[in-house]
CSV table of C-alpha atoms in Angstrom, one decimal:
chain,number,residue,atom,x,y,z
A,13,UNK,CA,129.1,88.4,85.3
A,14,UNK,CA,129.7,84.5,84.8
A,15,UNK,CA,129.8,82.4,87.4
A,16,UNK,CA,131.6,78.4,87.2
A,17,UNK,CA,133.9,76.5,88.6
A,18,UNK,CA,134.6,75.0,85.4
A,19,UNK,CA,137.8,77.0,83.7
A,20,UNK,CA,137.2,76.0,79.9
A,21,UNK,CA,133.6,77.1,80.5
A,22,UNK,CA,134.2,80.1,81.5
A,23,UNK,CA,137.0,81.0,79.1
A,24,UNK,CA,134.4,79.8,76.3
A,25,UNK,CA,131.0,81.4,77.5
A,26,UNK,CA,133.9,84.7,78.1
A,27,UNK,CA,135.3,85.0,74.1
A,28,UNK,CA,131.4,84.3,73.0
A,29,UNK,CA,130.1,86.6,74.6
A,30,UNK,CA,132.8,89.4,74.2
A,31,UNK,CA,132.9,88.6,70.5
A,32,UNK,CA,128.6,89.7,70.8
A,33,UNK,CA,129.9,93.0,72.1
A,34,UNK,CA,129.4,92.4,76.1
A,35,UNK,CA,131.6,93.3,78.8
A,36,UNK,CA,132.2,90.3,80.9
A,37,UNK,CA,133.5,89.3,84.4
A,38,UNK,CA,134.5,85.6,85.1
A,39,UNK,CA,134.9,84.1,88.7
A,40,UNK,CA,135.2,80.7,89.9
A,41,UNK,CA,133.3,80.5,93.0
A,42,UNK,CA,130.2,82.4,94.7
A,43,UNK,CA,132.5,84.0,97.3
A,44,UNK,CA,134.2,85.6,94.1
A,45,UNK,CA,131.1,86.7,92.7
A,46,UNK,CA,130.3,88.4,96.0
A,47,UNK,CA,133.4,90.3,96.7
A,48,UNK,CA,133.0,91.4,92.7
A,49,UNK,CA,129.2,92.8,93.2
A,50,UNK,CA,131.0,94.9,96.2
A,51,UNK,CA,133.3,96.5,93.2
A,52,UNK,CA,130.9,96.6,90.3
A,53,UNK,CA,127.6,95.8,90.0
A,54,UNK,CA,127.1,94.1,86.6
A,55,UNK,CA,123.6,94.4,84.4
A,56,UNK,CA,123.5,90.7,84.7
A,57,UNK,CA,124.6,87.5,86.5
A,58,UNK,CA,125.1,84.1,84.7
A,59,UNK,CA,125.8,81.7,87.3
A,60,UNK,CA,126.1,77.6,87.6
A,61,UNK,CA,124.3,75.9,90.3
A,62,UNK,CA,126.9,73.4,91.7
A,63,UNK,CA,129.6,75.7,92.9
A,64,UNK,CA,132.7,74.4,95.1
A,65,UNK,CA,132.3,76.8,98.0
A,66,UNK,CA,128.4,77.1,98.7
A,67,UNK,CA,125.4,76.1,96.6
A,68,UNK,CA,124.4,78.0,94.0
A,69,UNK,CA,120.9,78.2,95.2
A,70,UNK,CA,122.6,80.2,98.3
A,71,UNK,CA,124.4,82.9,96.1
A,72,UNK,CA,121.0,83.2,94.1
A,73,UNK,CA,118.9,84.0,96.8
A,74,UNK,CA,122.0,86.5,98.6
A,75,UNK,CA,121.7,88.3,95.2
A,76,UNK,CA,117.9,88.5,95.2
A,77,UNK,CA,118.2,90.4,98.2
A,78,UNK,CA,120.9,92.6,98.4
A,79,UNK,CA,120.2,93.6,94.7
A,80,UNK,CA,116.5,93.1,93.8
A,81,UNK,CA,116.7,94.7,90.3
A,82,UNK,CA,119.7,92.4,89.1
A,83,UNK,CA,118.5,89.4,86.6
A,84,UNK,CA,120.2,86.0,86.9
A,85,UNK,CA,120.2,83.2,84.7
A,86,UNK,CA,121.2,79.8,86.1
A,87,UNK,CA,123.2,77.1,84.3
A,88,UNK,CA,122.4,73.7,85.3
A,89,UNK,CA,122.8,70.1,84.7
A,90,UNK,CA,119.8,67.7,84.5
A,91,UNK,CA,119.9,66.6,88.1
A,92,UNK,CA,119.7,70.1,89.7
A,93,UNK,CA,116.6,71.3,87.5
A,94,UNK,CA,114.2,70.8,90.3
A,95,UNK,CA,116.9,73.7,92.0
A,96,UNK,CA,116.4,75.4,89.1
A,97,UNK,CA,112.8,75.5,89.0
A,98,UNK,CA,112.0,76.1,92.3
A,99,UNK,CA,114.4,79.1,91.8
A,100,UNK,CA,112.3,80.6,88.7
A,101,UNK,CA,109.8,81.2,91.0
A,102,UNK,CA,111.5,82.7,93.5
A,103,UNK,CA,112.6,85.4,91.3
A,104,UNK,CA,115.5,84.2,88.9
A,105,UNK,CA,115.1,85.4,85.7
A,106,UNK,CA,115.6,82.1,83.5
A,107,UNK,CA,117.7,78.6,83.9
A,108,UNK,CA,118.9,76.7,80.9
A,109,UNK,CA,120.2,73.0,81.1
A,110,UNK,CA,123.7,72.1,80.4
A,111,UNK,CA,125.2,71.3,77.3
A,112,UNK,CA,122.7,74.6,76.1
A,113,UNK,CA,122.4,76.2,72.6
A,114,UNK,CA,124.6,79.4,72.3
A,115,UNK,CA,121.9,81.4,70.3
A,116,UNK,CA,119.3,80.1,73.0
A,117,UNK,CA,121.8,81.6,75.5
A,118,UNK,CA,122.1,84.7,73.5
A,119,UNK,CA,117.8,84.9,73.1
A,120,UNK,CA,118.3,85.0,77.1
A,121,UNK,CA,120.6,87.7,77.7
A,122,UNK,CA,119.3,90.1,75.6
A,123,UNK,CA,115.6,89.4,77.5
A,124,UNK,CA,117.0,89.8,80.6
A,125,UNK,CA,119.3,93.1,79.6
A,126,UNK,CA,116.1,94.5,78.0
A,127,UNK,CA,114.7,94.5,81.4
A,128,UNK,CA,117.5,95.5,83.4
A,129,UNK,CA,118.6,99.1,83.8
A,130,UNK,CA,121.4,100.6,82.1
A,131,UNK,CA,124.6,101.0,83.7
A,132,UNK,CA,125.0,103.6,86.0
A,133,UNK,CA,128.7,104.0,86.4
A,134,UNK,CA,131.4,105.5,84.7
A,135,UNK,CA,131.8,102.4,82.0
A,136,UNK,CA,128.2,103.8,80.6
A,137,UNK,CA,129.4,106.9,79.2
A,138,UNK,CA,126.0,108.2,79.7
A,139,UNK,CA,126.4,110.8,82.9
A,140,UNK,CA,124.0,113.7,81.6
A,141,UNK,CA,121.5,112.3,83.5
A,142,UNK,CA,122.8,112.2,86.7
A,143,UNK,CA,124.4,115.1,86.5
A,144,UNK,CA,125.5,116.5,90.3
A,145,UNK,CA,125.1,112.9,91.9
A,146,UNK,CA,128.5,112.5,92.6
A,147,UNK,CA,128.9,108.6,93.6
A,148,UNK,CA,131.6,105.4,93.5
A,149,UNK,CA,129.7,103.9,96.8
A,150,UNK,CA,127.8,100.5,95.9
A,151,UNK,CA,124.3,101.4,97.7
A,152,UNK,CA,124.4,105.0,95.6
A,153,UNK,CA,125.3,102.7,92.2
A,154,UNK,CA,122.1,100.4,93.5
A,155,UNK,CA,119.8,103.2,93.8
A,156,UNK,CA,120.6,105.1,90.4
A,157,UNK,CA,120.2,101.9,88.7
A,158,UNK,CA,117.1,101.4,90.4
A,159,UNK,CA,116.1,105.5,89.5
A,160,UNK,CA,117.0,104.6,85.9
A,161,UNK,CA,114.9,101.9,85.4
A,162,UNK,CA,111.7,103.4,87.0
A,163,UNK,CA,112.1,106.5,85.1
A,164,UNK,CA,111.3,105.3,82.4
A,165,UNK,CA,107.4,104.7,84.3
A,166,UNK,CA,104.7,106.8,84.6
A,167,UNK,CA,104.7,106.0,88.5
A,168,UNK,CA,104.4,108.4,90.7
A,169,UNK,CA,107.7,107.9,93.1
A,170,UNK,CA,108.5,108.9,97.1
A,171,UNK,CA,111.6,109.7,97.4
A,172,UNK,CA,113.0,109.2,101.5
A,173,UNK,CA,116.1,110.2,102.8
A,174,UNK,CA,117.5,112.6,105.9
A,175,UNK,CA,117.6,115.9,105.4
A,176,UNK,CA,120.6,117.1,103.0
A,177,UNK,CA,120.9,113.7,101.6
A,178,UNK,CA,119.7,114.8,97.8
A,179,UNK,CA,116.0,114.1,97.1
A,180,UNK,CA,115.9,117.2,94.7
A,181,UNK,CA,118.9,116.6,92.9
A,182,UNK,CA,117.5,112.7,92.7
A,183,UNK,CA,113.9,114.0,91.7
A,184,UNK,CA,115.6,115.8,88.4
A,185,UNK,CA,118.0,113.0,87.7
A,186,UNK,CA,114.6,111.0,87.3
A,187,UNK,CA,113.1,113.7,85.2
A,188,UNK,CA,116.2,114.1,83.1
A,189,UNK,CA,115.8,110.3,82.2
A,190,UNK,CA,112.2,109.9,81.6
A,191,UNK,CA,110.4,110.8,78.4
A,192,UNK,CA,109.2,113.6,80.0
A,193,UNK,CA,113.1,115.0,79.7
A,194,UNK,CA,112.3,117.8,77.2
A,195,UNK,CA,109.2,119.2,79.4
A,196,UNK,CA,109.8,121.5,82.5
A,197,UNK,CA,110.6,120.1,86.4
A,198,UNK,CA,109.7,122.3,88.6
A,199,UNK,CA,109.8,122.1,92.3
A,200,UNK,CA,108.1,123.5,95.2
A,201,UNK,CA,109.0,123.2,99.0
A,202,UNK,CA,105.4,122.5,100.7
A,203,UNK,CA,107.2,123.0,103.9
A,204,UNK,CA,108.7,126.6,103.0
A,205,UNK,CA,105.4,127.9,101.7
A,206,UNK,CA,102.6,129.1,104.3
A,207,UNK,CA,99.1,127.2,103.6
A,208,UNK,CA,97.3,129.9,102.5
A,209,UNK,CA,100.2,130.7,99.8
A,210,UNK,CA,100.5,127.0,99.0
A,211,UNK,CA,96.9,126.3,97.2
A,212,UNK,CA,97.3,129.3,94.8
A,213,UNK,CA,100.8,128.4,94.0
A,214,UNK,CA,99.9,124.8,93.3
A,215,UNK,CA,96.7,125.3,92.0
A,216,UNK,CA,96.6,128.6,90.5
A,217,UNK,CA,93.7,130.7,90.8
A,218,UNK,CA,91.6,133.5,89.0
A,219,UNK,CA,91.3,137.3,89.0
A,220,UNK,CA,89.3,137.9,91.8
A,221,UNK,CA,89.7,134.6,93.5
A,222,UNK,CA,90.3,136.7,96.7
A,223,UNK,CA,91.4,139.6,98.2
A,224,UNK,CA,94.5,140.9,96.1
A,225,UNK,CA,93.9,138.6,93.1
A,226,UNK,CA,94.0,141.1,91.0
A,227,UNK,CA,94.9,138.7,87.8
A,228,UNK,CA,94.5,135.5,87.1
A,229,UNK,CA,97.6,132.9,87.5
A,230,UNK,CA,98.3,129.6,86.6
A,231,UNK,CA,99.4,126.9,89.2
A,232,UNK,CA,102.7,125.2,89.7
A,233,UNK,CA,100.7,122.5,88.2
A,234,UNK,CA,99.5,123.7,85.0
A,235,UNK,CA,102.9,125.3,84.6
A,236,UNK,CA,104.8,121.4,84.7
A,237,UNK,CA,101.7,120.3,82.1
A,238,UNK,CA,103.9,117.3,80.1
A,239,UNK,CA,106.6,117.3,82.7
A,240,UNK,CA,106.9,116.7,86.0
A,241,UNK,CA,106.0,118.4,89.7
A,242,UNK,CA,108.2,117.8,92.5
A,243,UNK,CA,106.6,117.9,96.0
A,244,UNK,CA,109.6,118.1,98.5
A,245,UNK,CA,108.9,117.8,102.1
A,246,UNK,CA,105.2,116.4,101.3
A,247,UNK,CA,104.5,115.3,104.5
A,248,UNK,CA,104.4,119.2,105.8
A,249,UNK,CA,101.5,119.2,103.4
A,250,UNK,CA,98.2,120.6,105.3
A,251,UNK,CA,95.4,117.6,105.6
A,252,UNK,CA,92.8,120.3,103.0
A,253,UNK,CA,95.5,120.3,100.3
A,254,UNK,CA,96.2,117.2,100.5
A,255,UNK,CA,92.7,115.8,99.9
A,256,UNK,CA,92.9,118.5,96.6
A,257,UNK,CA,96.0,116.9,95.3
A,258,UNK,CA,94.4,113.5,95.6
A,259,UNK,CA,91.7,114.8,93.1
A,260,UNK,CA,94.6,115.8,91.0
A,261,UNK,CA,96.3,112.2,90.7
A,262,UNK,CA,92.7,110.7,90.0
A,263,UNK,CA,90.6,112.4,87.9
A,264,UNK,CA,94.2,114.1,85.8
A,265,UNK,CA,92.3,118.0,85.9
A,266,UNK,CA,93.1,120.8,87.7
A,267,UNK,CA,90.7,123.4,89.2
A,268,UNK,CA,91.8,127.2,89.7
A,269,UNK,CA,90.7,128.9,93.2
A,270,UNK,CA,87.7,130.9,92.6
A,271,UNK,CA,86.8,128.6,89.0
A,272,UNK,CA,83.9,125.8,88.2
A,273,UNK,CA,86.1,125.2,85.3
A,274,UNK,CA,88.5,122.0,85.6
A,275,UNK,CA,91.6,122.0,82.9
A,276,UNK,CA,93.1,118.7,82.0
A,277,UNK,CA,96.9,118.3,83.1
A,278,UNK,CA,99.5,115.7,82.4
A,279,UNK,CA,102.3,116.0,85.0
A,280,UNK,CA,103.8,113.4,86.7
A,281,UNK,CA,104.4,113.6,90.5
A,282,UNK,CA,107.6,112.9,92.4
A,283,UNK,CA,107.7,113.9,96.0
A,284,UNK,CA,110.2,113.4,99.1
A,285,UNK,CA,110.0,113.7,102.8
A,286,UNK,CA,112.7,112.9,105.7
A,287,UNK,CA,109.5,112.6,108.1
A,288,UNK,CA,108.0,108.9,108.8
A,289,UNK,CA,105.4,109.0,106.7
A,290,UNK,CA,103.9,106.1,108.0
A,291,UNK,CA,103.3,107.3,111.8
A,292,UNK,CA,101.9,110.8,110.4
A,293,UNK,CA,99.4,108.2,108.2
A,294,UNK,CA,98.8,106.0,111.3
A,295,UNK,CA,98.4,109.7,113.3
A,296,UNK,CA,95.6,111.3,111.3
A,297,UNK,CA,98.2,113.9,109.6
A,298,UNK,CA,98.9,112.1,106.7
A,299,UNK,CA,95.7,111.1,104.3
A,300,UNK,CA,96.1,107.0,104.0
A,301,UNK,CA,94.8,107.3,100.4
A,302,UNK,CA,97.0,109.6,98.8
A,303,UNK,CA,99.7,107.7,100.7
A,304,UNK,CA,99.5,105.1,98.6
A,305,UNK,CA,98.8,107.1,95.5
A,306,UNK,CA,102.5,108.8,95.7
A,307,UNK,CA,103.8,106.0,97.5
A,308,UNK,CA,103.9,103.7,94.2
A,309,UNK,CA,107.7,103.3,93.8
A,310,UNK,CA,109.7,104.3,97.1
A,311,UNK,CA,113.7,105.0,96.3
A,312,UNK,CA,115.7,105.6,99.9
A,313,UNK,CA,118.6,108.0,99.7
A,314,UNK,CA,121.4,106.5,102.2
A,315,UNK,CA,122.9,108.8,104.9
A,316,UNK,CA,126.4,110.2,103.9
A,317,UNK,CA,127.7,108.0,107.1
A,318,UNK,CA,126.8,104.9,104.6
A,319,UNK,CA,128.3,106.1,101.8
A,320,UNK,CA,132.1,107.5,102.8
A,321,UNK,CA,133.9,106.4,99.7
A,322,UNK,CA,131.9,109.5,97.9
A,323,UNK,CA,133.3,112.0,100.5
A,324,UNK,CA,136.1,112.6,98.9
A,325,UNK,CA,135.4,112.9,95.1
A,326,UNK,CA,132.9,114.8,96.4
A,327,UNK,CA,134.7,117.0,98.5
A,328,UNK,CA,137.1,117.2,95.5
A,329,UNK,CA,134.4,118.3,92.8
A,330,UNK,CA,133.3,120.8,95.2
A,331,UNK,CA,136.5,122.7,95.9
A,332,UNK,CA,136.6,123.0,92.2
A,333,UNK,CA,133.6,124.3,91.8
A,334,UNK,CA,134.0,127.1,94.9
A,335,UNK,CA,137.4,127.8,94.1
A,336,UNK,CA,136.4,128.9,90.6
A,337,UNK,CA,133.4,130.8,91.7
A,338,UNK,CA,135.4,132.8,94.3
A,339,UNK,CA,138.2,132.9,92.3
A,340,UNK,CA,140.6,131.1,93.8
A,341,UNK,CA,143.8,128.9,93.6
A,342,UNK,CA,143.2,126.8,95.9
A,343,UNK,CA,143.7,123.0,94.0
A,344,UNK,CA,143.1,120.6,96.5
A,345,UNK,CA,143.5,119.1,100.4
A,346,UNK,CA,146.9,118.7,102.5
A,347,UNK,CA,147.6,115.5,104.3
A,348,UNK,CA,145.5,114.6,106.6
A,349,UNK,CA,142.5,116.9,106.0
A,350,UNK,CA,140.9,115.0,103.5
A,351,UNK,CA,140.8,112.4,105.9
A,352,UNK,CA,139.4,114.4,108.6
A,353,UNK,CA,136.4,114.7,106.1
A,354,UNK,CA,136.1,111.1,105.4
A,355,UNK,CA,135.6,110.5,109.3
A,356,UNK,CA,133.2,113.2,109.7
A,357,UNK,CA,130.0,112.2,111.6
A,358,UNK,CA,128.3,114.4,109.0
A,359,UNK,CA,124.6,114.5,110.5
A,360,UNK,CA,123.8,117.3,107.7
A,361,UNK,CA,124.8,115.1,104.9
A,362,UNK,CA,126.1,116.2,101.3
A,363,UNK,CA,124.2,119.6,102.3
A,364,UNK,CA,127.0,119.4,105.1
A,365,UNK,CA,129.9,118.4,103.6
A,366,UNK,CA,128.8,121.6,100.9
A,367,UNK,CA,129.0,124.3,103.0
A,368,UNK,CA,132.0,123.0,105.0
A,369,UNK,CA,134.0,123.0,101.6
A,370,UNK,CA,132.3,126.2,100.7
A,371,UNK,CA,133.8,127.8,104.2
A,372,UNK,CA,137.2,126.1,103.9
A,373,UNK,CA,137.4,127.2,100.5
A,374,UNK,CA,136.2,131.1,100.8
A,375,UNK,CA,139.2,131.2,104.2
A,376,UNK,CA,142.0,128.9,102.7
A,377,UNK,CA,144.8,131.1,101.6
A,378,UNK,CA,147.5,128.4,100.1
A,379,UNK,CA,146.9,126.4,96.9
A,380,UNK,CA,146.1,123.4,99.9
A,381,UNK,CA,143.0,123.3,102.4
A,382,UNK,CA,145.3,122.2,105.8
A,383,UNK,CA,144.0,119.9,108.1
A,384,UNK,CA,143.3,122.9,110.9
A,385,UNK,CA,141.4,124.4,108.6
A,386,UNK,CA,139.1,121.6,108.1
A,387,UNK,CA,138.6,120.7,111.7
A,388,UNK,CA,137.3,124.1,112.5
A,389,UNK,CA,134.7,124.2,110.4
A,390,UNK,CA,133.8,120.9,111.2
A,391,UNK,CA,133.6,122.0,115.0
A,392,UNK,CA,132.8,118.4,115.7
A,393,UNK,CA,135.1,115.4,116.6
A,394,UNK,CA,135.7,113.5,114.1
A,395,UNK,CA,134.9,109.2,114.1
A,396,UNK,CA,137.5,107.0,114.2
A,397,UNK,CA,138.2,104.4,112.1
A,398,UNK,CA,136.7,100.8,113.1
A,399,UNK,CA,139.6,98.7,113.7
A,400,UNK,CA,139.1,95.0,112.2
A,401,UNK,CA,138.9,93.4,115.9
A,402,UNK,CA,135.6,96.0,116.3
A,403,UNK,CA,133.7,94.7,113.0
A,404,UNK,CA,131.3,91.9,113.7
A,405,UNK,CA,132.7,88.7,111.8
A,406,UNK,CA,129.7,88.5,109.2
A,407,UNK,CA,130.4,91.8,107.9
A,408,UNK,CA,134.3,90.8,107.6
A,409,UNK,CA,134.2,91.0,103.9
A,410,UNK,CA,132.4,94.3,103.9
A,411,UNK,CA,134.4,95.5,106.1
A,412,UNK,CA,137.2,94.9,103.9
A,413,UNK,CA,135.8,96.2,100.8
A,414,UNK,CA,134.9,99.6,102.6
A,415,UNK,CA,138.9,100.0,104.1
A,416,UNK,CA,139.9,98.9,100.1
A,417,UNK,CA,137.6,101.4,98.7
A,418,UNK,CA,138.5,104.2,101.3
A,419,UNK,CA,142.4,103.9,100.6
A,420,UNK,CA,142.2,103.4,96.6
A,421,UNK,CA,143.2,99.5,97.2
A,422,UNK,CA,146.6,100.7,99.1
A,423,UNK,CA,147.1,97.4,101.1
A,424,UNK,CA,149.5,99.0,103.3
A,425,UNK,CA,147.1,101.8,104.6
A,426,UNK,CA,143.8,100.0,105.0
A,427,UNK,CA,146.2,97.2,107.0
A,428,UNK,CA,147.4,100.1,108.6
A,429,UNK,CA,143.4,101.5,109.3
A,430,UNK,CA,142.6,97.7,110.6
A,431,UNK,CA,145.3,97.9,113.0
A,432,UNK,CA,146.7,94.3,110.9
A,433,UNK,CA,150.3,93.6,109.5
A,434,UNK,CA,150.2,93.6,106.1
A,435,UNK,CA,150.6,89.6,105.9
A,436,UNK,CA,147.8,89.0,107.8
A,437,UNK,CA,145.7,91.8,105.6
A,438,UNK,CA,146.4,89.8,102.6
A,439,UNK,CA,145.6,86.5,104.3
A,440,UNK,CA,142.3,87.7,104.8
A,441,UNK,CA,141.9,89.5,101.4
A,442,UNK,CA,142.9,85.9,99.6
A,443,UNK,CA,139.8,84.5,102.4
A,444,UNK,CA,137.4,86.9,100.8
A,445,UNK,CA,138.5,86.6,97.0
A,446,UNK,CA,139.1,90.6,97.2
A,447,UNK,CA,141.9,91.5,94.6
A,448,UNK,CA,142.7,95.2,96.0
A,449,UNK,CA,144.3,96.3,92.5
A,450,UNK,CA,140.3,96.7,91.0
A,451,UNK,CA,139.8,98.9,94.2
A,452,UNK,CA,142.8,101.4,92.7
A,453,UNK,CA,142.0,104.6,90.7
A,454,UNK,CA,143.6,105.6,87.4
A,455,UNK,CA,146.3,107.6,89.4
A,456,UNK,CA,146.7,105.4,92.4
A,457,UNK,CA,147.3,102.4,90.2
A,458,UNK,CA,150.0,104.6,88.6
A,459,UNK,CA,151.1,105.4,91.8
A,460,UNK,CA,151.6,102.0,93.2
A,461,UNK,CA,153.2,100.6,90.0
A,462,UNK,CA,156.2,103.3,91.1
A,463,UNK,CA,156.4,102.2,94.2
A,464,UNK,CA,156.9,98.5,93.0
């Protein structure tokens, strides 16, 4: 993304760099670049200091921390590179002085690319990876990205999130892009296992190890050797395994129950909890020091209430799925009941939103789910809708994106959703630099071109 207030520039820096084989988004003010990052995060952010809406500085540092992982390069002119300077250290990934050399420029980009993940959404062409992670939400784009880039790390990662929010299906996206890809993921539930089952399935043990052993076995973690382990619901861990796993992560060998011999094992450990692994710690349940052993890179899967544009191609992929395992011609959602499921309170998250598609689907009996349907196996009330005079005024241009992403950038029904006429709508779409045709699907695009 290229950020001036300088036309020419920008038209210039644009045919460069799309004739070196880059995608490229130009805007003309910081506000502009903000309500873009909202659509589509980019890999990287080329942006002037002196902008005519609010210093450059300012959108720097908004970008630092709303997306950590994103590398900017600043652009400035002689007088600001004090600015530019101080903003090296505060994370920015490089400045360069104006008039600059092109092939410096181009040195720069492909530094900063090298270090930034890959794209994560649909312009990649690269989904194998994160196959089953269903997402158009910009806080589930963030996180892959982020999962991308540290999978390709040694590090042993925590993965948080509630209950039914995805940790498994992140755990073996992470896999599927490491090096380790080609070596086996396996799982275990340290909460579904009872203690004295848990060591021996971890651990593995030896003919005679105890009463019933009656052959030796190899552990969960000899069996992942090269690949990777997946500990869900670690904090359900008792305190004696936990101090055994420890050993694991230090000394890289693995001793069977009832053996003196220890076996050398290369597996990498990903683990998850939805429990506050911090007051457990703080508690005595929770050993501080392998804490911070599995606690190396933390990636935090958002609630499905904080991520309601996915609902519905979620809800869509999974009535396709059901329908063809149970056989049936059901093709989609009547009026109104898709809705109903993007205003869900969903407190079980995607797990949730799974069965209640798996129920609609297994009773509907017309090629559409109806909204009744829907409601009852909800059998909650459904959220309303924030009106625009309930949003706080700083989140105004969020609020806007999420009403824009929700309707498939149908001006006339996310004025409708903000309780504004559509003149005023646009007003404050033209106040936030939000064009709602990027917000519009292949088929609602075609849809609205009709209309017109």
């Amino acid at each position: 993304m290229l950020v001036d207030d300088d036309a020419d520039l920008l038209r210039l820096l644009s045919m460069r760099l799309s004739a070196n084989g880059y995608r490229v988004t130009a805007v003309g003010s910081a506000e502009a670049a903000l309500a873009r990052l909202s659509i589509e995060l980019p890999r990287l952010v080329i942006t002037d200091i002196r902008l005519p809406d609010r210093d450059g500085m300012s959108l720097f540092q908004e970008i630092r921390g709303s997306y950590p992982a994103l590398p900017v390069i600043l652009l400035t002119a002689h007088g600001t590179i004090p600015d530019a300077v101080e903003a090296t250290t505060l994370g920015a990934f490089a400045y360069l002085t104006k008039p600059f050399d092109a092939k410096t420029l181009l040195e720069r980009i492909v530094q900063a690319l090298s270090l930034s993940a890959p794209e994560a959404g649909p312009a990649s062409g690269d989904h194998a990876w994160r196959a089953g992670l269903i997402s158009r939400s910009q806080c589930m784009d963030e996180l892959l990205a982020e999962a991308r880039l540290v999978a390709a790390s040694d590090a042993s990662i925590l993965i948080r999130g509630e209950s039914g929010t995805g940790k498994e299906l992140l755990a073996n996206a992470i896999h599927r892009a490491s090096r380790r890809s080609k070596a086996p993921f396996i799982a275990v539930n340290c909460g579904a296992i009872p203690e004295a089952l848990l060591e021996s399935e971890l651990f593995g043990h030896i003919k005679g190890a105890y009463t019933g052993a009656v052959s030796s076995r190899e552990g969960l973690l000899q069996a992942a050797d090269g690949g990777t382990l997946f500990l869900d619901e670690i904090g359900d861990m008792p305190l004696l395994l936990q101090v055994k796993l420890l050993r694991v992560l230090q000394e890289r060998v693995v001793r069977q129950l009832g053996s003196d011999v220890a076996r050398p094992v290369d597996v990498r450990i990903l683990s998850a909890t939805h429990r506050d692994l911090d007051a457990a710690m703080h508690e005595g349940q929770f050993r501080e020091d392998l804490y911070y052993r599995l606690n190396v890179i933390t990636l935090t899967l958002p609630p499905l209430s904080q991520r309601r544009e996915d609902i519905a191609p979620m809800a869509t992929q999974f009535l396709q799925t059901l329908a063809a395992k149970y056989g049936k011609t059901v093709r989609g959602y009547a009026p109104g009941a898709l809705e109903a499921l993007t205003t869900a309170a969903w407190p079980g998250n995607v797990r949730q939103l799974y069965n209640v598609v798996e129920h609609v689907c297994a009773l509907a009996t017309a090629p559409l789910v109806p909204l009744s349907l829907v409601q009852r196996a909800l059998r909650v009330p459904s959220l309303e809708v924030l009106s625009y005079t309930e949003a706080k005024q700083r989140f105004e241009r969020n609020y806007l994106v999420q009403l824009l992403k929700l309707t498939d950038g149908n001006v006339a029904d996310a004025a409708r959703l903000a309780e504004r006429n559509r003149t005023e709508f646009y007003r404050l779409l033209q106040k936030h630099d939000l064009d709602a045709s990027l917000f519009r699907s292949d088929g609602a695009a075609v849809a609205a071109e009709r209309q017109e």
